[in-house]
Amino acid sequence: FTMAKLNPYLTFGGNCRETMNYYRECLGGELSFIVVGESPVASQVPASMKDHILHSSLKTGELELMATDMQPEKLNEGNAVHLCLVCKTEEETRQLFEKLSDGGKVKQPIHEMFFGLIGTLTDKFGKSWIVECDKNRRVP
């Protein structure tokens, strides 16, 4: 039996490339893009969407974040989905929180809870994040 891995998948309205490059600056990792106009679906898509991103993937050792500009319906941002980064150190927690909140909005600053540290924010692209560091995972 194989345990499935959960990968966040984000949908954007034309700024997928900009956003994923920003996330790579914050998180590091390898970033790849499949552009609509260079893909097998190019002939099925309006010319105005040829430069849109069909699929992108940002991979680090612990995380894979995927995204697209292709939405099957009207894109509505909501508060039902958060991306949760579980960090190994307090320093990493604070650094990532600071980078991701730059230009965005801090909802809840990093603070101590019974399980460790946690903070929540909305980044400058409107995506909601939880950044945490559990006491039992924390490395000095």
PDB file of C-alpha atoms in Angstrom:
ATOM      1  CA  PHE A   1       0.000   0.000   0.000  1.00  0.00           C
ATOM      2  CA  THR A   2       1.396   3.374  -1.048  1.00  0.00           C
ATOM      3  CA  MET A   3       0.595   6.518   0.883  1.00  0.00           C
ATOM      4  CA  ALA A   4      -0.590   9.308  -1.409  1.00  0.00           C
ATOM      5  CA  LYS A   5       1.207  12.647  -1.271  1.00  0.00           C
ATOM      6  CA  LEU A   6      -0.848  15.809  -1.138  1.00  0.00           C
ATOM      7  CA  ASN A   7       0.273  18.512  -3.586  1.00  0.00           C
ATOM      8  CA  PRO A   8      -1.343  21.935  -3.518  1.00  0.00           C
ATOM      9  CA  TYR A   9      -2.628  22.920  -6.985  1.00  0.00           C
ATOM     10  CA  LEU A  10      -3.262  26.616  -7.587  1.00  0.00           C
ATOM     11  CA  THR A  11      -5.239  28.256 -10.377  1.00  0.00           C
ATOM     12  CA  PHE A  12      -4.428  31.754 -11.618  1.00  0.00           C
ATOM     13  CA  GLY A  13      -5.979  34.089 -14.152  1.00  0.00           C
ATOM     14  CA  GLY A  14      -2.916  34.769 -16.310  1.00  0.00           C
ATOM     15  CA  ASN A  15      -0.172  35.491 -13.749  1.00  0.00           C
ATOM     16  CA  CYS A  16       0.895  31.899 -13.026  1.00  0.00           C
ATOM     17  CA  ARG A  17       4.447  32.429 -14.340  1.00  0.00           C
ATOM     18  CA  GLU A  18       4.987  35.556 -12.207  1.00  0.00           C
ATOM     19  CA  THR A  19       3.550  33.918  -9.098  1.00  0.00           C
ATOM     20  CA  MET A  20       5.484  30.654  -9.410  1.00  0.00           C
ATOM     21  CA  ASN A  21       8.742  32.554  -9.984  1.00  0.00           C
ATOM     22  CA  TYR A  22       7.999  34.520  -6.798  1.00  0.00           C
ATOM     23  CA  TYR A  23       7.356  31.296  -4.865  1.00  0.00           C
ATOM     24  CA  ARG A  24      10.660  29.901  -6.188  1.00  0.00           C
ATOM     25  CA  GLU A  25      12.429  33.030  -4.847  1.00  0.00           C
ATOM     26  CA  CYS A  26      10.792  32.432  -1.439  1.00  0.00           C
ATOM     27  CA  LEU A  27      11.047  28.642  -1.215  1.00  0.00           C
ATOM     28  CA  GLY A  28      13.866  27.652  -3.588  1.00  0.00           C
ATOM     29  CA  GLY A  29      13.583  24.492  -5.666  1.00  0.00           C
ATOM     30  CA  GLU A  30      13.276  23.490  -9.318  1.00  0.00           C
ATOM     31  CA  LEU A  31      10.585  25.233 -11.369  1.00  0.00           C
ATOM     32  CA  SER A  32       9.192  23.968 -14.665  1.00  0.00           C
ATOM     33  CA  PHE A  33       6.496  25.316 -16.996  1.00  0.00           C
ATOM     34  CA  ILE A  34       4.401  23.921 -19.836  1.00  0.00           C
ATOM     35  CA  VAL A  35       3.213  26.856 -21.950  1.00  0.00           C
ATOM     36  CA  VAL A  36      -0.183  26.486 -23.665  1.00  0.00           C
ATOM     37  CA  GLY A  37       1.139  27.518 -27.102  1.00  0.00           C
ATOM     38  CA  GLU A  38       3.970  24.937 -26.920  1.00  0.00           C
ATOM     39  CA  SER A  39       1.708  22.087 -25.787  1.00  0.00           C
ATOM     40  CA  PRO A  40      -0.467  19.488 -27.553  1.00  0.00           C
ATOM     41  CA  VAL A  41      -3.592  21.554 -26.729  1.00  0.00           C
ATOM     42  CA  ALA A  42      -2.306  24.701 -28.510  1.00  0.00           C
ATOM     43  CA  SER A  43      -4.719  24.313 -31.450  1.00  0.00           C
ATOM     44  CA  GLN A  44      -7.720  23.985 -29.096  1.00  0.00           C
ATOM     45  CA  VAL A  45      -7.084  27.239 -27.207  1.00  0.00           C
ATOM     46  CA  PRO A  46      -7.782  30.864 -28.234  1.00  0.00           C
ATOM     47  CA  ALA A  47      -4.740  32.796 -29.489  1.00  0.00           C
ATOM     48  CA  SER A  48      -5.046  35.150 -26.489  1.00  0.00           C
ATOM     49  CA  MET A  49      -4.127  32.233 -24.195  1.00  0.00           C
ATOM     50  CA  LYS A  50      -1.047  30.940 -26.085  1.00  0.00           C
ATOM     51  CA  ASP A  51       1.340  32.468 -23.489  1.00  0.00           C
ATOM     52  CA  HIS A  52      -0.669  31.201 -20.505  1.00  0.00           C
ATOM     53  CA  ILE A  53       0.729  28.388 -18.364  1.00  0.00           C
ATOM     54  CA  LEU A  54      -0.938  25.008 -18.888  1.00  0.00           C
ATOM     55  CA  HIS A  55       0.947  23.417 -15.983  1.00  0.00           C
ATOM     56  CA  SER A  56       3.804  24.362 -13.706  1.00  0.00           C
ATOM     57  CA  SER A  57       5.582  22.574 -10.903  1.00  0.00           C
ATOM     58  CA  LEU A  58       7.888  23.841  -8.169  1.00  0.00           C
ATOM     59  CA  LYS A  59       9.739  20.967  -6.491  1.00  0.00           C
ATOM     60  CA  THR A  60      11.915  21.123  -3.398  1.00  0.00           C
ATOM     61  CA  GLY A  61      13.077  18.204  -1.272  1.00  0.00           C
ATOM     62  CA  GLU A  62       9.895  18.303   0.811  1.00  0.00           C
ATOM     63  CA  LEU A  63       7.311  20.057  -1.347  1.00  0.00           C
ATOM     64  CA  GLU A  64       5.720  20.062  -4.754  1.00  0.00           C
ATOM     65  CA  LEU A  65       3.564  23.068  -5.578  1.00  0.00           C
ATOM     66  CA  MET A  66       1.646  22.892  -8.869  1.00  0.00           C
ATOM     67  CA  ALA A  67      -0.247  25.626 -10.697  1.00  0.00           C
ATOM     68  CA  THR A  68      -2.013  26.635 -13.924  1.00  0.00           C
ATOM     69  CA  ASP A  69      -3.602  29.589 -15.700  1.00  0.00           C
ATOM     70  CA  MET A  70      -6.316  27.329 -17.137  1.00  0.00           C
ATOM     71  CA  GLN A  71      -9.598  27.579 -15.281  1.00  0.00           C
ATOM     72  CA  PRO A  72     -12.721  25.675 -16.362  1.00  0.00           C
ATOM     73  CA  GLU A  73     -14.991  28.253 -14.732  1.00  0.00           C
ATOM     74  CA  LYS A  74     -14.884  31.788 -13.342  1.00  0.00           C
ATOM     75  CA  LEU A  75     -11.999  32.025 -10.866  1.00  0.00           C
ATOM     76  CA  ASN A  76     -13.152  32.954  -7.356  1.00  0.00           C
ATOM     77  CA  GLU A  77     -10.673  33.367  -4.531  1.00  0.00           C
ATOM     78  CA  GLY A  78     -11.928  31.950  -1.276  1.00  0.00           C
ATOM     79  CA  ASN A  79     -10.778  31.240   2.231  1.00  0.00           C
ATOM     80  CA  ALA A  80     -11.384  27.489   2.200  1.00  0.00           C
ATOM     81  CA  VAL A  81      -7.897  26.503   1.021  1.00  0.00           C
ATOM     82  CA  HIS A  82      -4.574  27.279   2.697  1.00  0.00           C
ATOM     83  CA  LEU A  83      -1.090  26.155   1.852  1.00  0.00           C
ATOM     84  CA  CYS A  84       0.542  24.885   5.023  1.00  0.00           C
ATOM     85  CA  LEU A  85       4.326  24.953   5.365  1.00  0.00           C
ATOM     86  CA  VAL A  86       5.583  22.846   8.261  1.00  0.00           C
ATOM     87  CA  CYS A  87       9.076  24.102   9.069  1.00  0.00           C
ATOM     88  CA  LYS A  88      11.934  22.410  10.916  1.00  0.00           C
ATOM     89  CA  THR A  89      13.277  25.420  12.825  1.00  0.00           C
ATOM     90  CA  GLU A  90      11.997  28.661  14.320  1.00  0.00           C
ATOM     91  CA  GLU A  91      14.422  30.576  12.089  1.00  0.00           C
ATOM     92  CA  GLU A  92      13.080  28.904   8.927  1.00  0.00           C
ATOM     93  CA  THR A  93       9.504  29.554  10.111  1.00  0.00           C
ATOM     94  CA  ARG A  94      10.153  33.270  10.602  1.00  0.00           C
ATOM     95  CA  GLN A  95      12.145  33.658   7.362  1.00  0.00           C
ATOM     96  CA  LEU A  96       9.498  32.012   5.177  1.00  0.00           C
ATOM     97  CA  PHE A  97       6.708  33.933   6.910  1.00  0.00           C
ATOM     98  CA  GLU A  98       8.510  37.222   6.296  1.00  0.00           C
ATOM     99  CA  LYS A  99       9.220  36.443   2.626  1.00  0.00           C
ATOM    100  CA  LEU A 100       5.713  35.216   1.818  1.00  0.00           C
ATOM    101  CA  SER A 101       3.979  38.106   3.605  1.00  0.00           C
ATOM    102  CA  ASP A 102       6.058  40.746   1.775  1.00  0.00           C
ATOM    103  CA  GLY A 103       3.541  42.782  -0.226  1.00  0.00           C
ATOM    104  CA  GLY A 104       0.706  40.714   1.196  1.00  0.00           C
ATOM    105  CA  LYS A 105      -1.317  40.814   4.412  1.00  0.00           C
ATOM    106  CA  VAL A 106      -0.462  39.205   7.735  1.00  0.00           C
ATOM    107  CA  LYS A 107      -3.649  37.691   9.170  1.00  0.00           C
ATOM    108  CA  GLN A 108      -2.031  36.298  12.320  1.00  0.00           C
ATOM    109  CA  PRO A 109       1.630  37.024  13.146  1.00  0.00           C
ATOM    110  CA  ILE A 110       3.925  34.158  14.174  1.00  0.00           C
ATOM    111  CA  HIS A 111       3.078  33.276  17.765  1.00  0.00           C
ATOM    112  CA  GLU A 112       3.476  30.442  20.273  1.00  0.00           C
ATOM    113  CA  MET A 113       0.702  27.892  20.590  1.00  0.00           C
ATOM    114  CA  PHE A 114       0.537  24.715  22.644  1.00  0.00           C
ATOM    115  CA  PHE A 115       1.927  22.705  19.699  1.00  0.00           C
ATOM    116  CA  GLY A 116       4.612  25.187  18.601  1.00  0.00           C
ATOM    117  CA  LEU A 117       4.731  28.284  16.399  1.00  0.00           C
ATOM    118  CA  ILE A 118       2.112  29.346  13.860  1.00  0.00           C
ATOM    119  CA  GLY A 119       1.252  32.334  11.696  1.00  0.00           C
ATOM    120  CA  THR A 120      -1.168  32.962   8.846  1.00  0.00           C
ATOM    121  CA  LEU A 121      -0.978  35.333   5.900  1.00  0.00           C
ATOM    122  CA  THR A 122      -2.324  36.131   2.469  1.00  0.00           C
ATOM    123  CA  ASP A 123       0.467  36.692  -0.042  1.00  0.00           C
ATOM    124  CA  LYS A 124       0.518  39.490  -2.614  1.00  0.00           C
ATOM    125  CA  PHE A 125      -1.170  37.161  -5.119  1.00  0.00           C
ATOM    126  CA  GLY A 126      -4.168  36.495  -2.835  1.00  0.00           C
ATOM    127  CA  LYS A 127      -3.201  32.969  -1.703  1.00  0.00           C
ATOM    128  CA  SER A 128      -3.619  31.994   1.954  1.00  0.00           C
ATOM    129  CA  TRP A 129      -0.716  30.409   3.848  1.00  0.00           C
ATOM    130  CA  ILE A 130      -0.193  28.808   7.256  1.00  0.00           C
ATOM    131  CA  VAL A 131       3.445  28.693   8.388  1.00  0.00           C
ATOM    132  CA  GLU A 132       4.128  26.522  11.421  1.00  0.00           C
ATOM    133  CA  CYS A 133       6.806  24.763  13.408  1.00  0.00           C
ATOM    134  CA  ASP A 134       5.752  21.960  15.730  1.00  0.00           C
ATOM    135  CA  LYS A 135       7.550  21.680  19.089  1.00  0.00           C
ATOM    136  CA  ASN A 136       8.203  17.955  18.603  1.00  0.00           C
ATOM    137  CA  ARG A 137       9.698  18.603  15.126  1.00  0.00           C
ATOM    138  CA  ARG A 138      11.710  21.651  16.092  1.00  0.00           C
ATOM    139  CA  VAL A 139      15.446  21.265  15.624  1.00  0.00           C
ATOM    140  CA  PRO A 140      17.701  23.606  17.655  1.00  0.00           C
TER     141      PRO A 140
END
